[in-house]
Coordinates of N, CA and C in Angstrom, one line a residue:
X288 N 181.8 378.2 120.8 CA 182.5 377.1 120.4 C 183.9 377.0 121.1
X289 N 184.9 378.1 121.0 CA 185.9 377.9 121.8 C 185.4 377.7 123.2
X290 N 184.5 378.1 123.8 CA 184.4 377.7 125.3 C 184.2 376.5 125.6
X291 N 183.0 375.9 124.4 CA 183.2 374.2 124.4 C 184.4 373.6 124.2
X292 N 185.7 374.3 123.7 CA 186.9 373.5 123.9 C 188.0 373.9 124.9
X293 N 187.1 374.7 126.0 CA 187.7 375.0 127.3 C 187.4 373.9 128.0
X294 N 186.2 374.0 127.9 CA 185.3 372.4 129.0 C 185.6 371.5 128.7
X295 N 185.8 370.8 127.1 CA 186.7 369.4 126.9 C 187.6 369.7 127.5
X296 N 188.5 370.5 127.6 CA 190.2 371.0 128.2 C 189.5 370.0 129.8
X297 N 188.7 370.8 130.7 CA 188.9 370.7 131.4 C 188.6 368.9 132.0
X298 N 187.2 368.4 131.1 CA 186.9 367.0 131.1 C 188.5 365.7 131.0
X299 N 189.0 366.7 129.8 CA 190.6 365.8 129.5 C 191.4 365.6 130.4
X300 N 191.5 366.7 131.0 CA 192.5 366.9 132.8 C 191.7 366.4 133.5
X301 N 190.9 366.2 134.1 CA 190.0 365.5 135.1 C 190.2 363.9 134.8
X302 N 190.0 363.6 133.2 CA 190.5 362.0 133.1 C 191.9 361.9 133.1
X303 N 192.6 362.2 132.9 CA 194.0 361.9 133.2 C 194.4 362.3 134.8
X304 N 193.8 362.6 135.5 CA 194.2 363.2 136.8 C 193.9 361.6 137.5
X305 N 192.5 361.0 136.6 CA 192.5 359.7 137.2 C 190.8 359.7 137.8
X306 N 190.1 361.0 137.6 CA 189.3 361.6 138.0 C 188.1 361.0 136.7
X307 N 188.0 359.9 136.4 CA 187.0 359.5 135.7 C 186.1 360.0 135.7
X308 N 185.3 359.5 136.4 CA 183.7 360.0 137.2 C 183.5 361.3 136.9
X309 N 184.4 362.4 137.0 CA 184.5 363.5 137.3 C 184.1 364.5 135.9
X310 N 184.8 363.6 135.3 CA 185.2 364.1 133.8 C 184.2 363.8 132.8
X311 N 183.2 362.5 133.2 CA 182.2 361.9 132.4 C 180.9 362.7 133.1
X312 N 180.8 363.3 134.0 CA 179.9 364.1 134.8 C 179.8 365.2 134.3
X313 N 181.0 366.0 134.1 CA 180.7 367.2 133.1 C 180.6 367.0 132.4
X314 N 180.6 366.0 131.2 CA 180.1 365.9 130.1 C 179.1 365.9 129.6
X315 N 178.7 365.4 131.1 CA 176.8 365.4 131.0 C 176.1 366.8 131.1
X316 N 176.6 367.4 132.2 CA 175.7 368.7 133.0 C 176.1 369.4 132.1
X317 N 177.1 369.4 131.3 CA 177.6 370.6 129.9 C 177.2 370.4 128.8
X318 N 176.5 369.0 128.6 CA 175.4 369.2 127.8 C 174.7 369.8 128.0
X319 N 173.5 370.0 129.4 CA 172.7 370.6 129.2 C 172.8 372.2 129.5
X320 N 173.5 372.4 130.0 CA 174.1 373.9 130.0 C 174.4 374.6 129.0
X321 N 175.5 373.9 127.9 CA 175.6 374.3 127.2 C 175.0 374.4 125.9
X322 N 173.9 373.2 125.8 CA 172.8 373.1 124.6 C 172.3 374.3 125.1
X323 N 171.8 374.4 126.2 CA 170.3 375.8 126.6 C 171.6 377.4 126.1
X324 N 173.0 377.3 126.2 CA 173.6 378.7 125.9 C 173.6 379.2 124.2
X325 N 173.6 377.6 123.5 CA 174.0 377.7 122.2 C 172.3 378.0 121.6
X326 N 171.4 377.1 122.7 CA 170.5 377.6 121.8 C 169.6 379.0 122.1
X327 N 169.9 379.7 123.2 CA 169.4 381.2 123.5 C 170.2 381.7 122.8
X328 N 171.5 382.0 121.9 CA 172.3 382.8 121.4 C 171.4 382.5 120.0
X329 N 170.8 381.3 119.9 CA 169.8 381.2 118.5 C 169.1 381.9 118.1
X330 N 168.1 382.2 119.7 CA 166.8 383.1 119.8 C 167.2 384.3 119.7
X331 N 168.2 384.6 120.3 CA 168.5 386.0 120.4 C 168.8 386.9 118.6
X332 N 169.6 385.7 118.3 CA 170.2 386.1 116.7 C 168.6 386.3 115.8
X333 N 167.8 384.8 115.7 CA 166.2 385.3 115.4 C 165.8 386.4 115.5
X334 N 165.5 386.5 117.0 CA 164.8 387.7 117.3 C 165.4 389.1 116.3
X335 N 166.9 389.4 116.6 CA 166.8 390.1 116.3 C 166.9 390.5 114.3
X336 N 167.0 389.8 113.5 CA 166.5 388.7 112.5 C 165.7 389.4 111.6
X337 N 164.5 389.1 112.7 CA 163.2 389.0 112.4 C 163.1 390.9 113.0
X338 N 163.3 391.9 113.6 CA 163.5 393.1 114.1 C 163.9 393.7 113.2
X339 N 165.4 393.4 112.2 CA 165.9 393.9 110.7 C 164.9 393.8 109.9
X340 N 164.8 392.7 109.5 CA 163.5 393.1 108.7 C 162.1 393.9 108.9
X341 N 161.8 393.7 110.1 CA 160.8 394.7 110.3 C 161.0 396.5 110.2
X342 N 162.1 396.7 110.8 CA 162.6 398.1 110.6 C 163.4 398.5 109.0
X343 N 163.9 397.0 107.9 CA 164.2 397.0 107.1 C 165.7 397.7 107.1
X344 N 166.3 397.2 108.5 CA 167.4 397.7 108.4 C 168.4 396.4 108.0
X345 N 168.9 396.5 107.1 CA 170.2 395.3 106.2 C 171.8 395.5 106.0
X346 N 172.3 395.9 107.4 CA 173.6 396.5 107.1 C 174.3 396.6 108.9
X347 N 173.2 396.1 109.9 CA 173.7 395.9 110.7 C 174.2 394.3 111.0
X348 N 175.1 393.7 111.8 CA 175.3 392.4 111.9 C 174.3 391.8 112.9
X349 N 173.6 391.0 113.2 CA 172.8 390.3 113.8 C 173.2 389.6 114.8
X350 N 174.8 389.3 114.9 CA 175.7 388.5 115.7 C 176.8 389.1 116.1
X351 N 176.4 390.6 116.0 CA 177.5 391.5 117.3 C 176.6 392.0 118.5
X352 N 177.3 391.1 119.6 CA 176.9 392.0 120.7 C 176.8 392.7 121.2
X353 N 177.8 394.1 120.3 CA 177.5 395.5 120.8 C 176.0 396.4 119.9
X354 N 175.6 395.3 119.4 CA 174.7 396.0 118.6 C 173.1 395.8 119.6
X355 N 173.6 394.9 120.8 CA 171.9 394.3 121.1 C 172.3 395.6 122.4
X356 N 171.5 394.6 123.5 CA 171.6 395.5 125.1 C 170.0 395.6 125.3
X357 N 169.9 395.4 126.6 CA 168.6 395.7 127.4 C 167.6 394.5 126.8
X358 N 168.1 393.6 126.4 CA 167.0 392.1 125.7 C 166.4 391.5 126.9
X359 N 166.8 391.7 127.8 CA 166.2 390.4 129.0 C 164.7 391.9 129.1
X360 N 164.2 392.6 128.9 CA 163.1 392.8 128.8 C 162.1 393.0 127.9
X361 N 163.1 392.8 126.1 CA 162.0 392.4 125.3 C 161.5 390.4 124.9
X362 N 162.8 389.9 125.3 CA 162.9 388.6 125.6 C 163.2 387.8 127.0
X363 N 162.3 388.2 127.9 CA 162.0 387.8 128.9 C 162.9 386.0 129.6
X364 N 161.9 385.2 128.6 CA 162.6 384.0 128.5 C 163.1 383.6 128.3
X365 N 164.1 384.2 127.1 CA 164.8 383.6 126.5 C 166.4 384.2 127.6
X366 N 166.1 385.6 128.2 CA 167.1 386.0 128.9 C 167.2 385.2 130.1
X367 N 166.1 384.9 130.8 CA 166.9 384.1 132.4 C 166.7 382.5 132.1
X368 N 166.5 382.0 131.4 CA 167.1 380.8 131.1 C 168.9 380.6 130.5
X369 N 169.0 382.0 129.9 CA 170.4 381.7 129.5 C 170.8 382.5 130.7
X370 N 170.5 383.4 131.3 CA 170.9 383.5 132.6 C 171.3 382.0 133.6
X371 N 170.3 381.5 133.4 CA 170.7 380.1 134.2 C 171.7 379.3 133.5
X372 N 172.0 379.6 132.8 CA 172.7 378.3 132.3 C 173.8 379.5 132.5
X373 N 174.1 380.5 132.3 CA 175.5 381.4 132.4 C 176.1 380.9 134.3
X374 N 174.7 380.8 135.1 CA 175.5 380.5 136.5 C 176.1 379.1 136.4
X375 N 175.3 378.6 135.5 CA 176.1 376.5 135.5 C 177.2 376.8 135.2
X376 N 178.0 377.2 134.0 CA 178.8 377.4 133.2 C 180.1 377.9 134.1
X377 N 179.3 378.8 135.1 CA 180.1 379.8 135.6 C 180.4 378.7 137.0
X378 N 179.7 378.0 137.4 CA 180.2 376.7 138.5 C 179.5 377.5 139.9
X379 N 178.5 378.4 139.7 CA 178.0 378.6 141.0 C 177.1 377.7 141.4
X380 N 177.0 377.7 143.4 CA 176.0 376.5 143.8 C 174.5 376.9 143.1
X381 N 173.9 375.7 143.7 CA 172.9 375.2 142.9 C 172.6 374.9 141.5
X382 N 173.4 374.9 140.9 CA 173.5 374.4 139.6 C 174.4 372.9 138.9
X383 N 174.0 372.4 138.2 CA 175.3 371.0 137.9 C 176.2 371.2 137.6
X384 N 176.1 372.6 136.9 CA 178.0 373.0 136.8 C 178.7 372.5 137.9
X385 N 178.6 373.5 139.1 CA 179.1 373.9 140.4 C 179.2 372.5 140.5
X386 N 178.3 371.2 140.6 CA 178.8 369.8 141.1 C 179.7 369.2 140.2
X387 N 179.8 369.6 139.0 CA 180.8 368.6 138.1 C 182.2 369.4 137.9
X388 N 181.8 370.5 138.0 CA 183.4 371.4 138.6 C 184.1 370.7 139.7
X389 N 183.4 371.2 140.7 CA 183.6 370.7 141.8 C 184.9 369.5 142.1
X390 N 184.2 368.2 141.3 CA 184.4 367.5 141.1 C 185.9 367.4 140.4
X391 N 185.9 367.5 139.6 CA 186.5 368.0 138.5 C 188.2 368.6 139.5
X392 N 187.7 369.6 139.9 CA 189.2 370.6 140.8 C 189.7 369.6 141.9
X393 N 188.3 368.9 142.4 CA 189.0 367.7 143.7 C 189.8 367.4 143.2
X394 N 189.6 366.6 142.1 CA 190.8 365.2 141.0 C 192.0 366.2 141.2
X395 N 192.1 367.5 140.5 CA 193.1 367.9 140.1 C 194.0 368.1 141.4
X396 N 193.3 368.6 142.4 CA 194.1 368.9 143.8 C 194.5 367.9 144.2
X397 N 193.9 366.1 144.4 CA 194.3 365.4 144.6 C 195.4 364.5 144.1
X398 N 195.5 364.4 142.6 CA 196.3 364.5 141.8 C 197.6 365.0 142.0
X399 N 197.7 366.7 142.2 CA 198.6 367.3 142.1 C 199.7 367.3 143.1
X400 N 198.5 366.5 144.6 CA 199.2 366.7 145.9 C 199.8 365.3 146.0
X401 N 199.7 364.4 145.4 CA 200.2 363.4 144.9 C 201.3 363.4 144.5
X402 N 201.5 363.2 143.2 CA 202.1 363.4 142.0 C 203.5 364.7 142.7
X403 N 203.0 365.8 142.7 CA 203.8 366.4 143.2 C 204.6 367.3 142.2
X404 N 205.3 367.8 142.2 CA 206.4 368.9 141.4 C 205.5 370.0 139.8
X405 N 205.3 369.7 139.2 CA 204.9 370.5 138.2 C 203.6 370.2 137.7
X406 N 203.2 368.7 138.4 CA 201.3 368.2 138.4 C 201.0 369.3 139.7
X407 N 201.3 369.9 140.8 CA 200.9 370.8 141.2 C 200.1 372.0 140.6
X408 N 200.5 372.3 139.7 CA 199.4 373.5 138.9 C 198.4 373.0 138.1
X409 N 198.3 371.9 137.9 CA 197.5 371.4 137.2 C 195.7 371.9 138.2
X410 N 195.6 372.2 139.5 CA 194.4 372.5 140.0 C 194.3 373.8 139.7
X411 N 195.5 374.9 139.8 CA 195.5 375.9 139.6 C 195.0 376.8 138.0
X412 N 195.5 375.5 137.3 CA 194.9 375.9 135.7 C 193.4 375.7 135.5
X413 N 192.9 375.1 136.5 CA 191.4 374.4 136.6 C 190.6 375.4 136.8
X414 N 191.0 376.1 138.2 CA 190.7 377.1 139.0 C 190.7 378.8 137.8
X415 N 191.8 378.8 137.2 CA 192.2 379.8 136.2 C 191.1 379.5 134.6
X416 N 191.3 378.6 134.6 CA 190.1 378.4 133.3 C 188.5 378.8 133.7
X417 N 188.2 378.6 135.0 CA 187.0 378.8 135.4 C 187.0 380.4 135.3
X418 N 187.6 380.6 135.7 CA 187.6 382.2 136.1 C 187.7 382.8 135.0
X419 N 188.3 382.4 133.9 CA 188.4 382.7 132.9 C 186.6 382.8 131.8
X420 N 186.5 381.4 132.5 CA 184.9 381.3 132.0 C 183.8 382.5 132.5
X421 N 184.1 382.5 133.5 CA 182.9 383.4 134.4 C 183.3 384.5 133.5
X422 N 184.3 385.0 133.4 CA 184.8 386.8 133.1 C 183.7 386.6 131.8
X423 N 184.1 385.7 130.2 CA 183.9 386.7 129.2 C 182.5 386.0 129.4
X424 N 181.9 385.0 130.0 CA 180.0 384.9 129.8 C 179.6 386.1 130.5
X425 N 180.0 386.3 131.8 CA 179.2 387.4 132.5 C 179.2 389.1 131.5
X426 N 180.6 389.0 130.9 CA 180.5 390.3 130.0 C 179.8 390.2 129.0
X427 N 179.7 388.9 128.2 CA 178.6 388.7 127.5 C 177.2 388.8 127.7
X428 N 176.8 388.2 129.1 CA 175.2 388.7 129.7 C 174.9 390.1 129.5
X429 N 175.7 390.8 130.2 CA 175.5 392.0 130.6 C 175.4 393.2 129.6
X430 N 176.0 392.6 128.5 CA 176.2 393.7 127.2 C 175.0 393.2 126.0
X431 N 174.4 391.7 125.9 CA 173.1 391.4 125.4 C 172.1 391.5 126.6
X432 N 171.6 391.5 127.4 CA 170.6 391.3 128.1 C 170.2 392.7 129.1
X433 N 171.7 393.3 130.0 CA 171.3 394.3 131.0 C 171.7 395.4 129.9
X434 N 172.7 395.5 129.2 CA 173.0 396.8 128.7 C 172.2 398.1 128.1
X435 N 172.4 398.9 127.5 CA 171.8 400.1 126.9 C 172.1 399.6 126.2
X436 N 171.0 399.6 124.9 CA 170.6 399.1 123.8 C 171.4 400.7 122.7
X437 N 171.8 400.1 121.9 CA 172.7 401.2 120.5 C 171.6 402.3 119.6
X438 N 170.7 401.3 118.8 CA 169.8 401.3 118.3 C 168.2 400.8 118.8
X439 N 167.7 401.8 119.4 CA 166.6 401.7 119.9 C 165.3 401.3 119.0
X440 N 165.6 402.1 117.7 CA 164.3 401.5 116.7 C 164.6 399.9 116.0
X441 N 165.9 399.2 116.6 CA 166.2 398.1 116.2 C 165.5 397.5 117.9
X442 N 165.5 397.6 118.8 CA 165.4 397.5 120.2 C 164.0 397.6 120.5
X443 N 163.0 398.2 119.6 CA 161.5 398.3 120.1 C 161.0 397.5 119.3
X444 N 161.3 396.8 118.1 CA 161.0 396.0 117.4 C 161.2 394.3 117.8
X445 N 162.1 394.3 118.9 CA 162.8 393.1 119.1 C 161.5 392.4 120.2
X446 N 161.2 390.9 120.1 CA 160.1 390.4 120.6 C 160.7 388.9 120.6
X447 N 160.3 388.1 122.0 CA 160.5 386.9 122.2 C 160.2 386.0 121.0
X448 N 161.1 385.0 121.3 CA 161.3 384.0 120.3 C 159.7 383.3 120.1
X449 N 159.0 381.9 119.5 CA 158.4 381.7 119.3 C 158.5 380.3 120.2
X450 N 157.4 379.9 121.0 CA 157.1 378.6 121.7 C 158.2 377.2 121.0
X451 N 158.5 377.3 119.7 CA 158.8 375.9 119.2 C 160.6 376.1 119.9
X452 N 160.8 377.7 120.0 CA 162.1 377.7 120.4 C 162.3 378.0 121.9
X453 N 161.2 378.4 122.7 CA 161.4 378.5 124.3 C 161.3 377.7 124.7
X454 N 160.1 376.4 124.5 CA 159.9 375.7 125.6 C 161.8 375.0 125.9
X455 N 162.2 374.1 124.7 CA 163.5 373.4 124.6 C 164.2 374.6 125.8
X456 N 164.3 375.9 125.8 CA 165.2 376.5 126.8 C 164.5 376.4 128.2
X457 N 163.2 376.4 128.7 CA 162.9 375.9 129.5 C 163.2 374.7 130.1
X458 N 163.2 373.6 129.6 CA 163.2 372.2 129.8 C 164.8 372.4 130.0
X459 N 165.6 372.8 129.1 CA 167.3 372.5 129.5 C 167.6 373.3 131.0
X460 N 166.9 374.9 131.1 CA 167.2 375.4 131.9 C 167.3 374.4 133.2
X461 N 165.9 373.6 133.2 CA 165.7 372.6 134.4 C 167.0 371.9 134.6
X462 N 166.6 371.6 133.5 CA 168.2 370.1 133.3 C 169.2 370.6 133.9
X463 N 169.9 372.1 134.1 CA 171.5 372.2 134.6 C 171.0 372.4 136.2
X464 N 169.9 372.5 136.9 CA 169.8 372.6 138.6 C 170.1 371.2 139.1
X465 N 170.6 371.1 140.1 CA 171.1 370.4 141.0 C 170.6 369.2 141.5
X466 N 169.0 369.5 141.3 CA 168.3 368.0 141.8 C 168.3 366.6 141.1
X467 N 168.7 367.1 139.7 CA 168.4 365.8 138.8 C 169.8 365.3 139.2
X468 N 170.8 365.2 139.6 CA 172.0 364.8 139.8 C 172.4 364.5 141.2
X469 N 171.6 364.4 142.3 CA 172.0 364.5 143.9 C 171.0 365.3 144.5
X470 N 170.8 364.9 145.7 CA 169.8 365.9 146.7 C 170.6 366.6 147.5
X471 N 172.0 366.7 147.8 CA 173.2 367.5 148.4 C 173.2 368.2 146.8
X472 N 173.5 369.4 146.8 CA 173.7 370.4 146.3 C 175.4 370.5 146.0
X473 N 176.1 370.7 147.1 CA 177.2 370.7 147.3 C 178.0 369.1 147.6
X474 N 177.8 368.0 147.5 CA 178.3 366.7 147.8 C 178.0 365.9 147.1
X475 N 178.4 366.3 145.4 CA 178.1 365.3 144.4 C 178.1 363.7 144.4
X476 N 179.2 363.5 144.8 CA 179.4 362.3 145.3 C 178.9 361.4 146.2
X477 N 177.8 361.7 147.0 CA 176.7 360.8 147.2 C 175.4 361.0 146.7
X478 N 175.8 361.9 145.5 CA 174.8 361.7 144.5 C 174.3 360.4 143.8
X479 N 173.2 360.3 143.0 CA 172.7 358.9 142.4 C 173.7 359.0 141.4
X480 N 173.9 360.5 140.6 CA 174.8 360.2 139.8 C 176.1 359.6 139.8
X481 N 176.9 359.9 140.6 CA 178.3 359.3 140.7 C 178.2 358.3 141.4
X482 N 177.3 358.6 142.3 CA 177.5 356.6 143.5 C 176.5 355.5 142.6
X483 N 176.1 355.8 141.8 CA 175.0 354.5 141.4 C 175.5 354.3 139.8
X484 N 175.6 355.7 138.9 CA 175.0 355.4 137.4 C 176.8 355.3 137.0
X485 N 177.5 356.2 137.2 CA 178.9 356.0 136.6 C 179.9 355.9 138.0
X486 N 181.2 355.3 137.9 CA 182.4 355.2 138.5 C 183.2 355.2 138.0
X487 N 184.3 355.4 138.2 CA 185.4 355.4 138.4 C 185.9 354.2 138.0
X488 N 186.1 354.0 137.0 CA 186.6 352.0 136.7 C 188.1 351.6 137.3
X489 N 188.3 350.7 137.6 CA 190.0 350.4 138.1 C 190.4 349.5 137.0
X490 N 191.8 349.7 137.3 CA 192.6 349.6 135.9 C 193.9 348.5 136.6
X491 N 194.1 346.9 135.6 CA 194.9 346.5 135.8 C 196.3 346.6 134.7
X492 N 197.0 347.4 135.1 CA 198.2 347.6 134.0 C 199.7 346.7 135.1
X493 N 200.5 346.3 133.7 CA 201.7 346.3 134.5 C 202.5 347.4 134.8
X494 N 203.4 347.1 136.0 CA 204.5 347.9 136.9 C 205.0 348.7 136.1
X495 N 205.6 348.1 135.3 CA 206.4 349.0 134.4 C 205.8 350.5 133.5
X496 N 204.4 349.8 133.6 CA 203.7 351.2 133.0 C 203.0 351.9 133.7
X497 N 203.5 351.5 135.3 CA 202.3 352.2 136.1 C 202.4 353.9 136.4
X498 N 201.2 354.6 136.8 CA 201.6 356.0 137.2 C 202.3 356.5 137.9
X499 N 203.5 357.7 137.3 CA 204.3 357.7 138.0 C 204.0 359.1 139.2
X500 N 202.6 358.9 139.3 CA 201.8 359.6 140.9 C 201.9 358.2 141.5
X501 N 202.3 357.2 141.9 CA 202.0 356.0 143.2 C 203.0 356.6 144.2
X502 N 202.9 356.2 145.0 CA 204.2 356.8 146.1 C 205.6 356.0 145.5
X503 N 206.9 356.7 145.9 CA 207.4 356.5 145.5 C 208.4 355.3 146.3
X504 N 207.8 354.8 147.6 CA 208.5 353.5 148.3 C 207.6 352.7 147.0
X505 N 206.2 352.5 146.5 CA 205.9 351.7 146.2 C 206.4 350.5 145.0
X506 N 206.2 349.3 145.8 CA 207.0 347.9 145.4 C 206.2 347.0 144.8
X507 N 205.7 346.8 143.4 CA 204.7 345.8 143.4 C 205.2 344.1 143.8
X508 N 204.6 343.7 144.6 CA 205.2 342.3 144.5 C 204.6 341.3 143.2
X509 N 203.5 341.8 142.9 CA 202.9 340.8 141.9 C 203.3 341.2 140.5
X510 N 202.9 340.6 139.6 CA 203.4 340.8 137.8 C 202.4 342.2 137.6
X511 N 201.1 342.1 138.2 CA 200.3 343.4 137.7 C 200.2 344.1 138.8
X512 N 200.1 345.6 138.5 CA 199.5 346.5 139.4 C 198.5 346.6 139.6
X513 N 197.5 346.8 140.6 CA 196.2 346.8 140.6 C 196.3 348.5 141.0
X514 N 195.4 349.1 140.4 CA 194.9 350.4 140.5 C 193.2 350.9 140.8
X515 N 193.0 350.8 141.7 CA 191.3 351.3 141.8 C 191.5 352.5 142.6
X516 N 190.2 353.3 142.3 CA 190.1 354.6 142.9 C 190.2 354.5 143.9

C-alpha cells in the first residue's frame, strides 16, 4: 500500500511537471503491475494458510516474510509472475514500467531544466524514489521466493495456489510487457499509447496565472496565454 502511494507521488509530479501523458500512462501500466504484486502476495499468504493448517501450526504469522523463503519452488507461478511484475515496478526495459517511468523522469528533467532553481531536483527525487522502489521489492523477492526457508515442515507443506487464483496472475503478468503499449520498447512515445489513445491536452489560462516555467523574456501580447505541449 505505501508503495502505491510512492507511484501516485510519482504520477502527481509528472502532472504538475506538465507531463500529462506521462502521468496518465503510469496509471495504467501500475495497474497492471501492481494488481499482479497485490494479488501474488494473496497466493502467497493462502498458500501458506492453507500449509498452517495442514501442519496445524497456529502461532506463526502468515504475513511475515521472514517466516516464508525458497517459495518460487513450491509456487512456481505464482513466483515469476510476481517476479515480472517486481521488474515493471522496478522500471527495467522490457516492461511498461520502464516506458511510463521513462516518461515520467523525461517531464521531470525537462521541467526542471526549465523552470530552473529548486524545480531542478524535482528529476532527482524521481530518480531517488525509483531506486528506492527497486531496494525494498528486490529484498522482498529474495527473502519470500530465493531465500532459506525458517521452518521447513511449514515449507514442505506449502503448494501452488489454485487455477481460480493463477491464471488472473498470468494474464496481468502479460499485461505489464511492453508490446501492449508500443512496438519500440524503449520509445514510448511513438507508441499507440501516447501518440493515438491519450495526450497531453493544452491549456488556455490567462497571463497572469500563467507558469512561472515560461521563459522569462516572455510577453504575452494577447488577453490569453496559449499553452500546448
Amino acid at each position: 500500500a505505501y508503495s502505491t502511494i510512492s507511484q501516485l507521488g510519482l504520477m502527481m509530479m509528472s502532472i504538475c511537471c506538465g507531463a500529462v501523458a506521462a502521468g496518465v500512462f503510469h496509471l495504467v501500466t501500475h495497474a497492471a503491475f501492481k494488481g499482479l504484486l497485490f494479488m501474488g502476495a494473496g497466493s502467497v499468504i493462502y498458500a501458506i494458510h492453507r500449509a498452517m493448517d495442514e501442519t496445524g501450526d497456529h502461532e506463526t504469522d502468515a504475513q511475515d516474510i521472514h517466516n516464508m523463503g525458497g517459495l518460487i519452488h513450491r509456487m512456481p507461478l505464482t513466483g515469476w509472475t510476481y517476479l515480472i511484475a517486481t521488474l515493471a515496478i522496478t522500471g527495467l526495459p522490457l516492461t511498461a514500467g520502464f516506458m511510463s517511468k521513462d516518461e515520467i523522469l523525461a517531464g521531470g528533467m525537462a521541467y526542471g531544466q526549465l523552470q530552473g532553481g529548486i524545480a531542478s531536483a524535482l528529476p532527482w527525487i524521481g530518480f531517488g524514489v525509483t531506486l528506492l522502489t527497486a531496494t525494498y521489492m528486490w529484498r522482498q523477492v529474495f527473502l519470500v521466493f530465493f531465500g532459506k526457508p525458517l521452518k521447513l515442515a511449514l515449507h514442505d507443506k506449502v503448494r501452488e495456489s489454485p487455477k481460480a487464483m493463477t491464471v488472473p496472475l498470468v494474464i496481468l503478468a502479460v499485461l505489464t510487457l511492453w508490446f501492449w503499449y508500443g512496438k519500440n520498447p524503449v520509445n514510448p512515445e511513438r507508441g499507440w499509447f501516447l501518440s493515438k489513445w491519450i495526450a497531453t491536452p493544452a491549456q488556455v489560462i490567462p497571463p497572469q496565472t500563467a507558469p512561472r516555467f515560461l521563459p522569462h523574456n516572455y510577453a504575452p501580447s494577447l488577453d490569453l496565454a496559449v499553452i500546448s505541449p
